[in-house]
Amino acid sequence: MEETHIMPETITPAVPPTPPVTLSALLAREDLGLRQIAGPTDPGIVIHWAHTSEMADPYPYLLGGELLLTAGVHIPDGPDVSAYFDDYVSRIVAAGGAALGFGLAPVHDTVPPALVAACESRRLPLLEVPPQTTFSGVARAVWQLMAQARLAELRRVTEAQQSLAAAAARQDPVPSVLRQLAQRLGGRAVLYGPDGTEVAGAGREPGASPGASREPAVGAGASREQVEGAGAALAALAALAEVVRPAARTTTPPDPTDRRPHTPGTPPAPGTRHQPPTTPPGTRLTPVTSSARPQPAATPSARPQPPPTPSAAPGAPPPRPQPSSATDAFGDTHLAVYALGAGEGFVLGVATPRREPGDHTIASVAAVLLTLLTGEHQSGAGAARSSALVRLLLGAPPGEVAPLLGAGRWLVVHARPEAQAPDPVAASALGAALGSPLVDLGGDVVRVLVPADREPAPQPGWTLGVSSPAEPHEWPAADTQAARALARARATRAPLLRHAARPALADLVPPADAETHARSLLAPLSGQPALAETLRSWLSLHGSWDRTAVALGVHRNTVRQRIARCAGLLGADLDDPDVRMELWFALRRG
């Protein structure tokens, strides 16, 4: 009975987390002396790794994308081995093997002609490995080329990040970021607004030649087919943007009774949404999470659709998670969309003629920058904060401006990082963690104005001082409270300290009398704020020289000298607890 093999479908290579190596780059290594003797010579053929096997059926041991190396030990004896080689090569192709390397000596002096014919028939690249080249040397060369490719990819991503950041600092940040992104990816970059219309775009149209203009126009000399193809690709990109657009921001769903046709490249009827176009076979649409590399594409049948609206019928399946990005292909054009994180419905779309390993990372950086550039200025809260700032600059009192920022009382938070001086990015991240965009970076301290109903929590890597809840007219006093709380927190190595808001004995004295007494008692220290602040910190920290030095950021000997100076000017014995108590009450009122 004749033995047959059931041939499985060709598997998709399991892509490793490193850039692949082109077969042509491996053949160009003169130290290896490799020579291709059969199979296609497409410069786009890539290798993900090298593997050595002498199995007659290597299929179960391959992941796909390998350069399989063999010395032919498994080849049976006999005059006609054509059937054996045909089955052997077909199994490699079915496993997703990228190429086959046949080593000369010590088993075979030449590559069997039947193997050459089988590789040519199955379109599997066949390499001749000379006797002086070891298989381990070939594998090492593959990994060296991968390391070089990885370094080049990292350099490309780093340079792109720097150029995008520089573009975001220009006077026209949004168009500049889109132009830089389109230049780095060699395609078209588009920013879609909450209603699905194109807000801004840059780069050449899909299908344009590399030397063509990078502006939106395809060109006067373009053929009708090119113009229609570019329009259809951009229409597909606009439709793909609807997949990642937040459901709460989308427009009204289309009326099922509306039978009006919608042609690609034209806006939908009023009150309707873009619908994903019917894509030709071989295209893909894949939601991608925010990772460094896109995930393998799904089949067309597994294409994600826009999530159902919250008013889904009872008993309906739960809505699938909203993807943050998605990819598709329209002919030879690669499409990718990214939902901007501000939640305002803006989407970044990219159409490129090819897909490089670092493209997703570069586009993700651009999406983050565009989130910062669009969400703040387009939202109502951002407009209110701008209005509040303008009114303050024009002389309005805080009590009049505060309603624009929110109702109720506020907390002032002072924060210092534990490791290094804060930067604007770290300050913004701290504000986001505390639930407030009202952040001020000044020197080595970050100040955040937080609504009183949002209780600040300790933040890793930060030391926080929190004031008591305050009305707008009390903000200056609350700022002082937060600064003192931060100083105590740093001195006691506590991650967060709050200003004590409970009534004190000093509150039993009429404020006017208490303030008059404080000014009289502390008069010798007037005009010397450093002495008064040092005395205040020293008393609050129970006379600890070291903690006071940490709180004030000075040397402990400086603290000793200042306290001695205070004792001399005040003519007081600072070791007496009654004197300390009286001075403490005065300092709180002074």
Coordinates of C-alpha atoms in Angstrom, one line a residue:
M1 CA 0.0 0.0 0.0
E2 CA 1.4 3.3 -1.0
E3 CA 2.2 5.7 1.9
T4 CA 0.8 9.2 1.6
H5 CA 1.3 12.3 3.7
I6 CA -1.6 14.7 4.4
M7 CA -0.1 18.1 3.7
P8 CA -1.2 20.7 6.2
E9 CA -1.7 24.3 5.2
T10 CA 1.4 26.5 5.2
I11 CA 1.9 27.9 8.7
T12 CA 2.5 31.5 9.5
P13 CA 6.0 32.1 10.9
A14 CA 6.2 32.8 14.6
V15 CA 8.0 36.1 14.4
P16 CA 10.7 36.6 17.0
P17 CA 11.2 40.0 18.8
T18 CA 14.1 40.9 16.5
P19 CA 14.2 42.3 13.0
P20 CA 14.5 39.6 10.3
V21 CA 17.6 39.2 8.0
T22 CA 17.3 39.4 4.3
L23 CA 18.6 36.4 2.4
S24 CA 20.5 38.7 0.1
A25 CA 22.4 40.2 3.1
L26 CA 23.4 36.7 4.3
L27 CA 24.6 35.8 0.7
A28 CA 26.7 39.0 0.7
R29 CA 28.8 37.8 3.6
E30 CA 32.1 36.9 1.8
D31 CA 33.4 35.0 4.8
L32 CA 30.6 32.4 4.5
G33 CA 31.0 31.8 0.8
L34 CA 27.3 30.8 0.4
R35 CA 25.9 30.4 -3.1
Q36 CA 22.2 30.2 -4.1
I37 CA 21.7 27.5 -6.7
A38 CA 17.9 27.2 -6.9
G39 CA 14.7 29.0 -5.9
P40 CA 13.5 32.6 -6.2
T41 CA 16.0 35.5 -5.7
D42 CA 13.4 38.0 -4.5
P43 CA 15.3 40.6 -2.4
G44 CA 12.4 40.7 0.0
I45 CA 13.0 37.1 1.3
V46 CA 13.8 37.2 5.0
I47 CA 15.1 34.8 7.6
H48 CA 14.1 34.9 11.2
W49 CA 16.6 32.3 12.5
A50 CA 18.8 29.4 11.5
H51 CA 18.2 25.8 12.5
T52 CA 20.1 22.6 11.8
S53 CA 18.3 19.3 11.4
E54 CA 19.0 15.9 9.8
M55 CA 15.4 14.7 10.2
A56 CA 13.8 13.2 7.1
D57 CA 10.6 15.1 8.0
P58 CA 11.6 18.4 9.8
Y59 CA 8.0 19.8 9.7
P60 CA 7.2 19.1 13.4
Y61 CA 10.4 20.9 14.5
L62 CA 10.1 24.1 12.6
L63 CA 8.4 27.4 13.6
G64 CA 8.5 29.1 10.2
G65 CA 10.9 31.6 8.8
E66 CA 14.0 29.4 9.3
L67 CA 17.1 28.9 7.2
L68 CA 17.2 25.1 7.6
L69 CA 20.7 23.7 7.4
T70 CA 21.4 20.0 6.5
A71 CA 24.4 17.9 5.4
G72 CA 22.1 15.3 3.8
V73 CA 22.6 12.5 6.3
H74 CA 19.0 11.6 6.1
I75 CA 19.0 11.1 2.3
P76 CA 18.3 7.4 1.5
D77 CA 20.4 5.3 -0.8
G78 CA 19.0 4.5 -4.2
P79 CA 19.2 5.5 -7.9
D80 CA 16.0 7.6 -7.9
V81 CA 15.3 9.8 -4.9
S82 CA 13.2 12.4 -6.7
A83 CA 10.1 11.5 -4.9
Y84 CA 11.9 11.7 -1.5
F85 CA 13.3 15.1 -2.2
D86 CA 9.9 16.4 -3.5
D87 CA 8.2 15.3 -0.3
Y88 CA 11.1 16.6 1.8
V89 CA 11.0 20.1 0.2
S90 CA 7.2 20.3 0.3
R91 CA 7.2 19.6 4.0
I92 CA 9.7 22.4 4.6
V93 CA 7.6 24.8 2.5
A94 CA 4.5 23.7 4.4
A95 CA 6.2 24.4 7.7
G96 CA 7.0 28.0 6.6
G97 CA 10.7 27.5 6.1
A98 CA 12.4 30.5 4.4
A99 CA 15.3 28.7 2.8
L100 CA 17.4 25.5 2.8
G101 CA 21.1 25.3 3.2
F102 CA 22.9 22.1 2.0
G103 CA 26.4 21.5 3.3
L104 CA 29.1 19.9 1.2
A105 CA 31.3 17.3 2.8
P106 CA 31.7 15.0 4.5
V107 CA 28.6 13.2 3.3
H108 CA 28.0 14.7 -0.2
D109 CA 30.5 16.3 -2.5
T110 CA 27.8 18.0 -4.5
V111 CA 24.2 19.1 -4.0
P112 CA 22.0 16.3 -5.4
P113 CA 20.4 17.4 -8.7
A114 CA 17.0 16.0 -7.6
L115 CA 17.1 18.4 -4.6
V116 CA 17.9 21.3 -6.8
A117 CA 14.9 20.4 -9.0
A118 CA 12.6 20.0 -6.1
C119 CA 13.6 23.4 -4.6
E120 CA 13.2 25.0 -8.0
S121 CA 9.7 23.4 -8.4
R122 CA 8.5 24.4 -4.9
R123 CA 10.2 27.8 -5.1
L124 CA 12.3 27.3 -2.0
P125 CA 15.7 29.1 -2.0
L126 CA 18.5 26.5 -1.9
L127 CA 21.9 27.6 -0.7
E128 CA 25.2 25.7 -1.2
V129 CA 27.3 25.8 1.9
P130 CA 31.0 25.2 1.1
P131 CA 33.1 22.7 3.2
Q132 CA 35.1 25.3 5.0
T133 CA 31.9 27.0 6.4
T134 CA 30.4 25.4 9.5
F135 CA 26.7 25.5 10.3
S136 CA 27.4 27.2 13.6
G137 CA 29.2 29.9 11.6
V138 CA 26.2 30.4 9.4
A139 CA 23.9 30.7 12.5
R140 CA 26.3 33.1 14.1
A141 CA 26.3 35.3 11.0
V142 CA 22.5 35.3 11.1
W143 CA 22.4 36.5 14.7
Q144 CA 25.1 39.1 13.9
L145 CA 23.0 40.5 11.1
M146 CA 19.9 40.5 13.3
A147 CA 21.8 42.5 16.0
Q148 CA 22.9 45.0 13.4
A149 CA 19.3 45.3 12.1
R150 CA 18.1 45.7 15.7
L151 CA 20.6 48.5 16.3
A152 CA 19.6 50.2 13.1
E153 CA 16.0 49.9 14.0
L154 CA 16.6 51.4 17.5
R155 CA 18.6 54.2 15.9
R156 CA 15.8 54.9 13.4
V157 CA 13.2 55.0 16.1
T158 CA 15.3 57.2 18.4
E159 CA 15.9 59.7 15.6
A160 CA 12.2 59.7 14.7
Q161 CA 11.2 60.3 18.4
Q162 CA 13.6 63.3 18.6
S163 CA 12.3 64.8 15.3
L164 CA 8.7 64.3 16.3
A165 CA 9.3 66.0 19.7
A166 CA 11.0 68.9 18.0
A167 CA 8.1 69.2 15.6
A168 CA 5.7 69.3 18.5
A169 CA 7.5 72.4 19.8
R170 CA 7.1 74.4 16.6
Q171 CA 4.5 77.2 16.1
D172 CA 2.3 74.9 14.1
P173 CA 2.7 71.7 16.1
V174 CA 0.0 69.5 14.7
P175 CA 0.9 69.9 11.0
S176 CA 4.6 69.7 11.9
V177 CA 4.1 66.4 13.7
L178 CA 2.1 65.0 10.8
R179 CA 4.7 66.1 8.2
Q180 CA 7.5 64.6 10.2
L181 CA 5.6 61.3 10.7
A182 CA 4.8 61.1 7.0
Q183 CA 8.4 61.7 6.1
R184 CA 9.7 59.1 8.6
L185 CA 7.3 56.4 7.4
G186 CA 7.4 57.4 3.7
G187 CA 3.6 57.6 3.4
R188 CA 0.6 59.7 4.3
A189 CA -0.4 60.8 7.8
V190 CA -3.9 62.1 8.6
L191 CA -5.6 63.5 11.7
Y192 CA -9.3 62.8 11.8
G193 CA -11.6 64.9 14.0
P194 CA -14.4 63.6 16.3
D195 CA -16.9 63.7 13.4
G196 CA -14.6 61.6 11.2
T197 CA -13.6 64.4 8.9
E198 CA -9.9 65.1 8.0
V199 CA -8.6 67.8 10.2
A200 CA -5.0 67.9 8.9
G201 CA -2.8 65.7 6.7
A202 CA 0.7 65.5 5.3
G203 CA 2.8 63.3 3.0
R204 CA 2.3 61.8 -0.4
E205 CA -0.9 60.0 -1.5
P206 CA -1.0 56.2 -1.4
G207 CA 0.4 54.8 -4.7
A208 CA 2.5 57.9 -5.5
S209 CA 6.2 57.3 -6.4
P210 CA 8.8 57.8 -3.8
G211 CA 10.1 60.9 -5.6
A212 CA 6.7 62.5 -5.9
S213 CA 5.5 65.4 -3.8
R214 CA 4.7 64.7 -0.2
E215 CA 1.8 67.1 -0.3
P216 CA -1.8 65.8 -0.6
A217 CA -2.2 66.2 -4.3
V218 CA -1.4 63.1 -6.3
G219 CA -0.1 65.2 -9.2
A220 CA -1.3 66.6 -12.4
G221 CA 0.4 63.8 -14.4
A222 CA -1.1 61.0 -12.4
S223 CA -3.3 58.5 -14.3
R224 CA -7.0 58.2 -13.5
E225 CA -6.4 54.8 -12.0
Q226 CA -3.8 56.2 -9.7
V227 CA -6.1 59.0 -8.6
E228 CA -9.0 56.6 -8.0
G229 CA -6.7 54.2 -6.2
A230 CA -5.4 56.9 -3.9
G231 CA -8.9 58.1 -3.1
A232 CA -10.1 54.6 -2.4
A233 CA -7.1 53.9 -0.1
L234 CA -7.8 57.1 1.9
A235 CA -11.5 56.3 2.1
A236 CA -10.5 52.9 3.5
L237 CA -8.2 54.6 6.0
A238 CA -11.1 56.9 7.1
A239 CA -13.4 53.9 7.5
L240 CA -10.8 52.1 9.5
A241 CA -10.5 55.0 11.9
E242 CA -14.1 54.3 12.9
V243 CA -13.0 51.0 14.4
V244 CA -10.9 52.7 17.1
R245 CA -13.0 55.8 17.6
P246 CA -14.5 55.8 21.1
A247 CA -18.1 54.8 21.0
A248 CA -19.2 57.7 23.1
R249 CA -17.7 60.1 20.6
T250 CA -19.1 58.6 17.4
T251 CA -21.9 60.2 15.5
T252 CA -25.4 58.8 15.4
P253 CA -25.6 55.3 13.9
P254 CA -27.0 55.0 10.4
D255 CA -30.7 54.6 9.9
P256 CA -31.3 51.0 8.8
T257 CA -34.1 52.3 6.5
D258 CA -31.7 54.6 4.6
R259 CA -30.8 52.8 1.4
R260 CA -28.8 55.6 -0.2
P261 CA -25.6 54.3 -1.7
H262 CA -22.3 55.5 -0.3
T263 CA -19.4 55.7 -2.7
P264 CA -15.7 55.5 -1.5
G265 CA -14.0 58.8 -1.1
T266 CA -17.2 60.8 -0.4
P267 CA -18.5 61.7 3.0
P268 CA -21.4 59.8 4.3
A269 CA -24.9 61.1 4.5
P270 CA -25.6 63.4 7.5
G271 CA -26.2 61.5 10.7
T272 CA -24.4 58.4 9.4
R273 CA -21.1 56.9 10.3
H274 CA -18.4 55.6 8.0
Q275 CA -18.7 51.9 7.4
P276 CA -15.7 49.6 6.9
P277 CA -15.4 48.9 3.1
T278 CA -15.4 45.5 1.6
T279 CA -11.7 44.7 1.2
P280 CA -10.3 42.3 -1.4
P281 CA -9.1 38.8 -0.4
G282 CA -5.7 38.8 1.3
T283 CA -6.3 42.0 3.2
R284 CA -6.4 42.1 7.0
L285 CA -7.8 44.2 9.8
T286 CA -6.2 43.7 13.1
P287 CA -6.8 45.5 16.4
V288 CA -3.5 46.1 18.0
T289 CA -2.9 46.9 21.7
S290 CA -0.4 49.5 22.8
S291 CA 2.7 47.4 22.5
A292 CA 6.0 47.9 20.8
R293 CA 5.2 45.6 17.9
P294 CA 1.9 44.9 16.0
Q295 CA 0.4 41.5 16.6
P296 CA -0.1 38.9 13.8
A297 CA -2.9 39.8 11.4
A298 CA -6.2 38.1 11.8
T299 CA -8.1 36.5 8.9
P300 CA -10.6 38.7 7.1
S301 CA -13.5 36.7 8.7
A302 CA -12.2 37.7 12.1
R303 CA -12.4 41.4 11.3
P304 CA -13.3 43.6 14.3
Q305 CA -16.3 45.8 13.9
P306 CA -17.1 49.0 15.8
P307 CA -18.4 48.2 19.3
P308 CA -22.1 48.1 19.9
T309 CA -23.7 51.1 21.5
P310 CA -24.5 51.1 25.2
S311 CA -28.2 50.7 24.4
A312 CA -27.7 47.1 23.2
A313 CA -30.7 44.8 23.7
P314 CA -30.9 42.8 26.9
G315 CA -29.3 39.4 26.6
A316 CA -26.9 40.6 23.8
P317 CA -23.3 39.5 24.1
P318 CA -21.1 41.9 26.0
P319 CA -19.3 44.5 23.9
R320 CA -15.8 43.7 23.0
P321 CA -13.1 46.0 24.4
Q322 CA -12.4 49.1 22.3
P323 CA -9.1 48.6 20.4
S324 CA -6.6 51.4 20.7
S325 CA -5.2 50.8 17.2
A326 CA -5.9 48.7 14.2
T327 CA -4.2 47.7 10.9
D328 CA -5.5 46.8 7.5
A329 CA -4.3 46.6 3.9
F330 CA -5.7 48.1 0.8
G331 CA -4.0 46.5 -2.1
D332 CA -0.3 47.2 -1.7
T333 CA -1.0 50.0 0.8
H334 CA -0.6 49.4 4.5
L335 CA -3.1 51.1 6.7
A336 CA -2.9 51.8 10.5
V337 CA -5.0 53.9 12.8
Y338 CA -4.5 55.0 16.4
A339 CA -7.1 56.4 18.8
L340 CA -5.7 59.5 20.6
G341 CA -5.8 59.0 24.3
A342 CA -7.6 62.2 25.3
G343 CA -11.0 60.6 24.7
E344 CA -12.2 63.4 22.4
G345 CA -12.6 61.2 19.4
F346 CA -9.5 62.2 17.5
V347 CA -7.8 59.4 15.4
L348 CA -4.4 59.3 13.7
G349 CA -4.3 57.4 10.4
V350 CA -1.2 56.3 8.5
A351 CA -1.1 54.9 5.0
T352 CA 2.3 53.6 3.8
P353 CA 3.6 51.5 0.9
R354 CA 5.5 49.2 3.3
R355 CA 5.5 48.1 7.0
E356 CA 8.8 48.3 8.8
P357 CA 9.4 46.8 12.3
G358 CA 9.7 50.2 14.0
D359 CA 6.8 51.9 12.3
H360 CA 4.3 51.0 15.0
T361 CA 6.6 52.5 17.7
I362 CA 7.1 55.7 15.7
A363 CA 3.4 56.1 15.0
S364 CA 2.6 55.5 18.7
V365 CA 5.0 58.3 19.7
A366 CA 3.3 60.6 17.3
A367 CA -0.1 59.6 18.7
V368 CA 1.0 60.5 22.2
L369 CA 2.2 63.9 21.1
L370 CA -1.0 64.6 19.1
T371 CA -3.0 63.5 22.2
L372 CA -1.3 66.2 24.2
L373 CA -1.7 68.8 21.3
T374 CA -5.4 68.1 20.6
G375 CA -7.1 66.9 23.8
E376 CA -6.1 69.9 26.0
H377 CA -7.0 72.6 23.6
Q378 CA -10.1 71.1 22.0
S379 CA -11.9 70.1 25.3
G380 CA -14.2 72.3 27.3
A381 CA -12.0 72.0 30.4
G382 CA -9.0 73.2 28.5
A383 CA -10.9 76.3 27.2
A384 CA -12.1 77.0 30.8
R385 CA -8.6 76.8 32.1
S386 CA -7.4 79.2 29.4
S387 CA -10.2 81.6 30.2
A388 CA -9.3 81.4 33.9
L389 CA -5.7 82.2 33.2
V390 CA -6.6 85.2 31.0
R391 CA -8.9 86.6 33.7
L392 CA -6.3 86.3 36.3
L393 CA -3.7 88.1 34.1
L394 CA -6.3 90.8 33.6
G395 CA -6.7 91.3 37.3
A396 CA -9.7 89.2 38.3
P397 CA -9.6 87.9 41.9
P398 CA -9.2 84.1 42.5
G399 CA -12.7 83.9 43.9
E400 CA -14.2 85.0 40.6
V401 CA -12.0 82.8 38.5
A402 CA -12.3 79.6 40.6
P403 CA -15.8 78.6 39.2
L404 CA -14.3 78.2 35.8
L405 CA -12.1 75.5 37.2
G406 CA -14.7 73.7 39.2
A407 CA -17.0 74.1 42.2
G408 CA -16.0 73.5 45.8
R409 CA -12.9 73.7 47.9
W410 CA -9.4 72.8 46.8
L411 CA -6.2 71.2 48.1
V412 CA -2.7 72.5 47.3
V413 CA -0.1 69.7 46.9
H414 CA 3.6 70.3 46.9
A415 CA 5.8 67.4 45.6
R416 CA 9.5 66.7 45.2
P417 CA 10.9 63.6 43.4
E418 CA 13.2 61.3 45.4
A419 CA 15.8 60.7 42.7
Q420 CA 16.3 63.8 40.5
A421 CA 14.9 67.2 39.7
P422 CA 11.5 67.1 38.1
D423 CA 10.9 67.7 34.4
P424 CA 7.7 68.8 32.6
V425 CA 6.8 65.2 31.6
A426 CA 7.2 63.9 35.2
A427 CA 5.2 66.9 36.5
S428 CA 2.3 66.2 34.0
A429 CA 2.4 62.6 34.9
L430 CA 2.1 63.5 38.6
G431 CA -0.8 65.8 37.9
A432 CA -2.6 63.0 36.0
A433 CA -2.0 60.6 38.9
L434 CA -3.5 63.1 41.4
G435 CA -6.4 63.7 39.0
S436 CA -5.7 67.3 38.1
P437 CA -4.2 69.1 35.1
L438 CA -3.5 72.2 37.1
V439 CA 0.2 71.7 37.6
D440 CA 3.1 74.2 38.1
L441 CA 6.7 73.2 37.8
G442 CA 9.0 75.6 39.6
G443 CA 12.6 74.7 40.5
D444 CA 12.7 71.4 42.3
V445 CA 9.1 71.5 43.5
V446 CA 5.9 70.6 41.6
R447 CA 2.7 72.3 42.8
V448 CA -0.7 70.8 41.9
L449 CA -4.1 72.3 42.6
V450 CA -6.5 69.4 43.3
P451 CA -10.2 69.4 44.0
A452 CA -10.9 68.7 47.7
D453 CA -13.1 65.6 46.8
R454 CA -10.0 63.8 45.3
E455 CA -8.0 62.6 48.2
P456 CA -4.3 62.6 47.2
A457 CA -2.5 59.3 47.7
P458 CA 1.2 58.6 48.1
Q459 CA 2.9 58.4 44.7
P460 CA 5.9 56.1 44.1
G461 CA 9.1 58.1 43.8
W462 CA 7.6 61.3 45.2
T463 CA 7.4 63.1 48.6
L464 CA 4.1 65.0 49.0
G465 CA 2.9 67.7 51.3
V466 CA -0.9 68.4 51.2
S467 CA -2.7 71.5 52.6
S468 CA -6.0 71.5 54.3
P469 CA -9.1 72.2 52.1
A470 CA -9.3 75.8 51.1
E471 CA -11.6 78.3 49.4
P472 CA -10.1 80.2 46.5
H473 CA -9.4 83.3 48.6
E474 CA -7.4 81.0 51.0
W475 CA -5.2 79.5 48.3
P476 CA -2.0 81.6 49.3
A477 CA -2.3 80.3 52.9
A478 CA -2.9 76.7 51.6
D479 CA 0.2 77.0 49.4
T480 CA 2.2 77.8 52.5
Q481 CA 0.7 74.9 54.4
A482 CA 1.6 72.5 51.6
A483 CA 5.2 73.8 51.5
R484 CA 5.6 73.3 55.3
A485 CA 4.0 69.8 55.1
L486 CA 6.4 68.9 52.3
A487 CA 9.3 70.0 54.4
R488 CA 8.2 67.9 57.3
A489 CA 7.6 64.9 55.1
R490 CA 11.1 65.1 53.7
A491 CA 12.6 65.5 57.1
T492 CA 10.7 62.5 58.5
R493 CA 11.0 60.5 55.3
A494 CA 7.3 60.1 55.0
P495 CA 5.8 59.7 51.5
L496 CA 2.9 62.0 52.3
L497 CA 2.0 64.4 55.1
R498 CA -1.1 66.5 55.4
H499 CA -1.4 69.8 57.2
A500 CA -3.3 69.4 60.5
A501 CA -6.6 71.1 60.1
R502 CA -8.0 70.4 63.6
P503 CA -8.6 73.4 66.0
A504 CA -5.6 74.4 68.2
L505 CA -5.2 76.3 71.5
A506 CA -4.2 79.4 69.6
D507 CA -7.6 79.5 68.1
L508 CA -9.0 80.3 71.5
V509 CA -7.3 83.7 71.4
P510 CA -8.9 86.5 69.3
P511 CA -7.0 86.6 66.0
A512 CA -6.2 90.3 66.3
D513 CA -4.8 89.9 69.8
A514 CA -2.8 86.8 68.7
E515 CA -1.3 88.6 65.7
T516 CA -0.3 91.7 67.8
H517 CA 1.4 89.5 70.3
A518 CA 3.2 87.5 67.6
R519 CA 4.5 90.6 66.0
S520 CA 5.8 92.0 69.3
L521 CA 7.4 88.7 70.3
L522 CA 9.1 88.1 66.9
A523 CA 10.1 91.7 66.3
P524 CA 13.8 91.0 66.8
L525 CA 13.6 88.6 63.8
S526 CA 11.8 91.0 61.5
G527 CA 13.6 91.5 58.2
Q528 CA 15.4 88.1 58.5
P529 CA 13.0 85.5 57.1
A530 CA 15.7 82.8 57.0
L531 CA 16.0 83.0 60.8
A532 CA 12.2 82.8 61.3
E533 CA 11.8 79.9 58.9
T534 CA 14.7 78.0 60.5
L535 CA 13.2 78.5 63.9
R536 CA 9.8 77.4 62.7
S537 CA 11.1 74.2 61.1
W538 CA 13.4 73.5 64.1
L539 CA 10.5 73.8 66.6
S540 CA 8.1 71.7 64.4
L541 CA 10.7 68.9 64.2
H542 CA 11.2 68.8 68.0
G543 CA 14.7 70.5 67.9
S544 CA 16.2 67.9 65.6
W545 CA 19.3 69.5 63.9
D546 CA 19.5 66.8 61.2
R547 CA 15.9 66.8 60.2
T548 CA 15.7 70.6 60.1
A549 CA 18.8 70.6 57.9
V550 CA 17.1 68.1 55.5
A551 CA 13.8 70.1 55.5
L552 CA 15.6 73.4 54.7
G553 CA 18.2 71.9 52.4
V554 CA 21.2 73.4 54.4
H555 CA 24.0 72.0 56.5
R556 CA 23.3 71.0 60.1
N557 CA 25.9 73.5 61.3
T558 CA 24.0 76.3 59.5
V559 CA 20.9 75.2 61.5
R560 CA 22.9 75.4 64.7
Q561 CA 24.2 78.9 63.9
R562 CA 20.8 80.2 63.0
I563 CA 19.1 78.8 66.1
A564 CA 21.9 80.3 68.3
R565 CA 21.4 83.6 66.5
C566 CA 17.6 83.4 67.1
A567 CA 18.2 82.7 70.8
G568 CA 20.5 85.7 71.1
L569 CA 18.2 88.1 69.3
L570 CA 15.1 87.0 71.2
G571 CA 16.9 86.8 74.5
A572 CA 15.2 83.5 75.2
D573 CA 16.2 80.1 76.5
L574 CA 15.2 77.8 73.7
D575 CA 15.7 74.7 75.8
D576 CA 12.7 75.8 78.0
P577 CA 9.5 74.0 76.7
D578 CA 7.3 77.0 77.8
V579 CA 9.4 79.3 75.6
R580 CA 9.3 76.9 72.7
M581 CA 5.5 76.7 73.0
E582 CA 5.0 80.5 73.1
L583 CA 7.3 81.0 70.1
W584 CA 5.5 78.2 68.2
F585 CA 2.1 79.9 68.7
A586 CA 3.6 83.2 67.6
L587 CA 5.2 81.7 64.5
R588 CA 1.9 80.2 63.5
R589 CA 0.2 83.6 63.8
G590 CA 3.1 85.6 62.4

